[in-house]
CSV table of C-alpha atoms in Angstrom, one decimal:
chain,number,residue,atom,x,y,z
A,8,MET,CA,6.9,-25.8,-0.5
A,9,GLN,CA,6.6,-22.3,-1.6
A,10,SER,CA,7.8,-19.2,0.6
A,11,PRO,CA,5.5,-17.1,1.6
A,12,ALA,CA,4.5,-13.8,-0.4
A,13,VAL,CA,5.3,-11.8,3.7
A,14,ALA,CA,6.8,-13.3,6.5
A,15,ALA,CA,7.3,-11.4,10.1
A,16,TRP,CA,8.3,-13.1,12.9
A,17,ASN,CA,8.3,-10.8,16.7
A,18,LEU,CA,8.0,-7.7,14.7
A,19,ALA,CA,8.4,-4.4,17.2
A,20,ARG,CA,8.6,-0.7,16.7
A,21,ARG,CA,9.2,2.1,19.3
A,22,TYR,CA,8.4,5.7,19.0
A,23,GLY,CA,9.7,7.3,21.9
A,24,ARG,CA,8.1,5.0,24.9
A,25,ARG,CA,5.2,3.7,23.5
A,26,TRP,CA,5.8,0.5,21.1
A,27,ALA,CA,3.1,1.0,18.2
A,28,LEU,CA,3.8,-3.1,16.7
A,29,ALA,CA,4.9,-5.4,19.7
A,30,ASP,CA,5.9,-9.1,19.0
A,31,VAL,CA,3.8,-9.4,15.3
A,32,SER,CA,4.3,-12.4,13.8
A,33,PHE,CA,2.6,-13.5,10.5
A,34,GLN,CA,3.0,-15.6,7.7
A,35,LEU,CA,0.9,-14.5,4.0
A,36,ALA,CA,1.1,-17.2,1.0
A,37,ARG,CA,1.6,-15.2,-2.5
A,38,CYS,CA,-1.6,-14.2,-4.5
A,39,ALA,CA,-3.6,-13.5,-1.1
A,40,VAL,CA,-5.2,-10.6,-0.2
A,41,MET,CA,-4.7,-9.6,3.6
A,42,MET,CA,-6.6,-7.2,5.3
A,43,VAL,CA,-5.5,-5.5,8.4
A,44,SER,CA,-8.0,-4.4,10.4
A,45,GLY,CA,-7.9,-2.4,14.1
A,46,ARG,CA,-8.5,1.3,15.8
A,47,ASN,CA,-6.8,4.2,14.9
A,48,GLY,CA,-3.2,4.0,16.5
A,49,SER,CA,-3.6,0.1,16.7
A,50,GLY,CA,-0.3,0.2,14.7
A,51,LYS,CA,-1.8,-0.9,10.9
A,52,THR,CA,0.3,1.9,9.2
A,53,THR,CA,3.2,1.4,11.4
A,54,LEU,CA,3.5,-2.0,9.8
A,55,LEU,CA,2.9,-1.3,6.0
A,56,ARG,CA,5.7,1.2,6.5
A,57,ILE,CA,8.2,-1.5,8.2
A,58,LEU,CA,7.0,-4.0,5.0
A,59,SER,CA,7.6,-1.5,2.5
A,60,THR,CA,11.0,-0.1,4.2
A,61,ALA,CA,9.8,3.7,4.8
A,62,ILE,CA,11.0,2.4,8.3
A,63,HIS,CA,13.2,-0.3,10.1
A,64,PRO,CA,11.7,-2.3,12.9
A,65,ASP,CA,13.0,-1.7,16.2
A,66,ALA,CA,13.0,-5.5,17.1
A,67,GLY,CA,12.2,-9.1,15.4
A,68,ASN,CA,12.6,-9.0,11.5
A,69,ALA,CA,10.2,-9.7,8.1
A,70,THR,CA,10.8,-10.5,4.4
A,71,VAL,CA,9.1,-9.6,1.4
A,72,GLY,CA,8.8,-11.7,-1.7
A,73,GLY,CA,11.6,-13.2,0.3
A,74,TYR,CA,13.8,-10.3,1.0
A,75,ASP,CA,14.9,-9.1,4.3
A,76,VAL,CA,12.7,-5.3,5.2
A,77,LYS,CA,16.8,-5.1,7.2
A,78,THR,CA,19.3,-5.5,4.6
A,79,GLN,CA,17.5,-5.9,1.4
A,80,ARG,CA,15.6,-3.0,1.1
A,81,ASP,CA,16.3,-1.8,-2.6
A,82,GLU,CA,15.0,-5.1,-3.7
A,83,ILE,CA,11.4,-5.0,-2.5
A,84,ARG,CA,11.2,-1.3,-3.0
A,85,ARG,CA,11.7,-3.0,-7.1
A,86,SER,CA,9.3,-5.1,-6.2
A,87,THR,CA,6.5,-3.8,-4.1
A,88,ALA,CA,4.0,-0.8,-4.2
A,89,LEU,CA,2.8,1.2,-1.9
A,90,LEU,CA,-0.6,3.5,-1.5
A,91,SER,CA,-0.3,5.7,1.6
A,92,HIS,CA,-2.1,8.0,3.7
A,93,TYR,CA,0.2,10.7,1.9
A,94,SER,CA,0.3,11.0,-2.0
A,95,TYR,CA,3.6,12.1,-2.6
A,96,LEU,CA,2.7,13.4,-5.7
A,97,TYR,CA,4.5,16.5,-7.5
A,98,GLU,CA,2.1,19.3,-6.9
A,99,SER,CA,3.1,21.4,-9.9
A,100,LEU,CA,3.3,18.6,-12.6
A,101,THR,CA,0.3,17.1,-14.0
A,102,ALA,CA,-1.4,14.1,-14.0
A,103,LYS,CA,0.3,12.3,-16.5
A,104,GLU,CA,3.9,14.0,-15.8
A,105,ASN,CA,3.9,12.8,-12.3
A,106,LEU,CA,2.9,9.1,-14.2
A,107,ASP,CA,5.8,9.7,-16.8
A,108,ILE,CA,8.5,10.0,-13.5
A,109,VAL,CA,7.3,6.2,-12.7
A,110,ALA,CA,7.2,5.2,-16.2
A,111,ARG,CA,10.4,5.9,-16.8
A,112,PHE,CA,11.6,3.6,-13.6
A,113,CYS,CA,9.6,0.8,-14.7
A,114,GLY,CA,10.2,0.5,-18.3
A,115,THR,CA,6.4,1.5,-19.4
A,116,THR,CA,5.6,3.2,-22.6
A,117,SER,CA,2.3,4.6,-22.1
A,118,THR,CA,0.8,6.0,-18.7
A,119,ALA,CA,-2.6,6.7,-20.6
A,120,PRO,CA,-4.3,3.2,-19.8
A,121,ALA,CA,-3.4,3.5,-16.1
A,122,LEU,CA,-4.8,7.1,-16.0
A,123,ALA,CA,-8.0,5.7,-18.5
A,124,ARG,CA,-8.4,2.9,-15.5
A,125,VAL,CA,-8.8,5.1,-12.5
A,126,GLY,CA,-11.0,7.6,-14.4
A,127,LEU,CA,-8.5,10.4,-15.2
A,128,SER,CA,-8.1,11.0,-19.1
A,129,GLU,CA,-9.4,14.1,-19.2
A,130,ARG,CA,-7.5,15.7,-16.3
A,131,ALA,CA,-4.1,14.0,-17.7
A,132,ASN,CA,-3.0,17.3,-18.5
A,133,ASP,CA,-4.4,19.5,-15.8
A,134,PRO,CA,-2.0,20.1,-12.7
A,135,VAL,CA,-2.2,18.0,-9.8
A,136,SER,CA,-2.8,20.9,-7.5
A,137,THR,CA,-6.3,21.3,-9.4
A,138,PHE,CA,-6.9,17.8,-8.3
A,139,SER,CA,-9.9,17.3,-5.5
A,140,ALA,CA,-8.6,14.6,-2.4
A,141,GLY,CA,-10.3,11.7,-4.6
A,142,MET,CA,-9.2,12.6,-7.5
A,143,ARG,CA,-5.3,12.3,-5.8
A,144,LYS,CA,-6.4,9.2,-4.6
A,145,ARG,CA,-7.4,7.8,-7.9
A,146,LEU,CA,-4.0,9.2,-9.4
A,147,SER,CA,-2.0,7.2,-6.7
A,148,PHE,CA,-3.5,4.3,-8.0
A,149,ALA,CA,-2.6,4.8,-11.0
A,150,ARG,CA,0.9,5.2,-10.2
A,151,VAL,CA,0.6,1.7,-8.4
A,152,LEU,CA,-0.9,0.1,-11.8
A,153,LEU,CA,1.9,1.3,-13.2
A,154,GLN,CA,4.4,-0.2,-11.4
A,155,LYS,CA,2.8,-4.0,-11.6
A,156,PRO,CA,3.8,-5.0,-8.0
A,157,SER,CA,4.7,-8.7,-7.2
A,158,ILE,CA,3.0,-7.3,-3.8
A,159,ALA,CA,1.0,-3.9,-3.1
A,160,PHE,CA,0.5,-2.1,0.1
A,161,LEU,CA,-2.8,-0.3,0.2
A,162,ASP,CA,-2.9,2.4,3.6
A,163,GLU,CA,-7.0,3.2,3.8
A,164,PRO,CA,-7.3,3.0,0.2
A,165,PHE,CA,-11.2,3.7,0.5
A,166,GLY,CA,-10.3,7.3,2.1
A,167,GLN,CA,-11.2,10.7,0.2
A,168,LEU,CA,-13.1,8.1,-2.4
A,169,ASP,CA,-16.5,8.7,-3.1
A,170,PRO,CA,-18.8,5.1,-3.6
A,171,GLU,CA,-17.7,4.9,-7.0
A,172,GLY,CA,-14.4,4.8,-6.0
A,173,PHE,CA,-14.9,2.0,-3.7
A,174,ALA,CA,-16.2,0.0,-6.4
A,175,LEU,CA,-12.8,0.9,-8.2
A,176,VAL,CA,-10.7,0.2,-5.3
A,177,GLU,CA,-12.3,-3.8,-4.9
A,178,GLU,CA,-11.7,-4.1,-9.0
A,179,VAL,CA,-8.3,-3.1,-8.8
A,180,VAL,CA,-7.8,-4.9,-6.2
A,181,ALA,CA,-9.4,-7.9,-7.7
A,182,GLU,CA,-7.1,-7.1,-11.0
A,183,LEU,CA,-4.1,-7.1,-9.1
A,184,LYS,CA,-4.5,-10.2,-7.5
A,185,SER,CA,-5.3,-12.2,-10.6
A,186,SER,CA,-2.2,-10.4,-12.5
A,187,GLY,CA,-0.3,-12.7,-9.2
A,188,ALA,CA,0.1,-9.7,-7.0
A,189,THR,CA,-0.1,-10.3,-3.2
A,190,VAL,CA,-2.3,-7.6,-1.8
A,191,ILE,CA,-2.2,-6.1,2.5
A,192,ILE,CA,-5.3,-3.7,2.9
A,193,ALA,CA,-5.1,-1.8,5.9
A,194,THR,CA,-8.2,-0.3,6.6
A,195,HIS,CA,-10.8,0.5,9.0
A,196,GLN,CA,-13.9,-0.4,6.3
A,197,ILE,CA,-14.4,-3.9,7.9
A,198,GLU,CA,-17.1,-4.9,6.2
A,199,ARG,CA,-16.4,-4.2,2.7
A,200,VAL,CA,-12.7,-5.5,2.4
A,201,GLU,CA,-14.0,-9.1,4.0
A,202,ARG,CA,-15.5,-9.4,1.1
A,203,ILE,CA,-12.3,-9.3,-0.8
A,204,ALA,CA,-9.5,-10.8,1.7
A,205,ASP,CA,-8.7,-13.8,1.8
A,206,VAL,CA,-7.7,-13.7,5.8
A,207,GLN,CA,-7.5,-11.1,8.3
A,208,LEU,CA,-4.9,-9.9,10.8
A,209,ALA,CA,-6.4,-7.7,13.2
A,210,LEU,CA,-4.5,-5.7,15.5
A,211,GLU,CA,-4.8,-4.2,19.3
A,212,ASN,CA,-2.5,-1.5,20.7
A,213,GLY,CA,0.3,-2.6,18.3
A,214,ARG,CA,-0.2,-6.4,19.1
A,215,VAL,CA,-2.1,-9.5,16.8
A,216,LYS,CA,-5.5,-9.7,18.7
């Protein structure tokens, strides 16, 4: 029997006296798309940050691609990609230069296909500081595609995008899944993501509903 792509057991995280996550447990099969839904403050972003090893859990544990989030963070980071609320782009560098940095780590020879896929070929040599919020989000998606992750974490991927960008998100998720990747999407766009998600995890006040 194939091991799950992601598994969590009684996962919890506290900020001060408030538990942002409490006793969250689930298993997600490989090559599946999971939607994580919930109101603001329900724990969606905290869950993705723990699974991507950006932060540690305060209780419980999880595995991502078979690796332990507490003790095998480097292994997880090499096989996953995170699209965050924050772009983490270098403002003074061009779009191409930002992707070149990622490409060197990933062993990719050309960034042109990723830029073309997100509709930024004509702006490849422009500084990111001149980009709109939507263009920055598109460039962040190009970075995810370059990484060729086995597991992708997408935190509010529709934010800052126009309707054309919404369609791009759905297409990229489908492409990731067809390539064999597992995708976890934290979103408020429930009706839109329901069309492409295989399973749903609903959170309320840090707990599974």
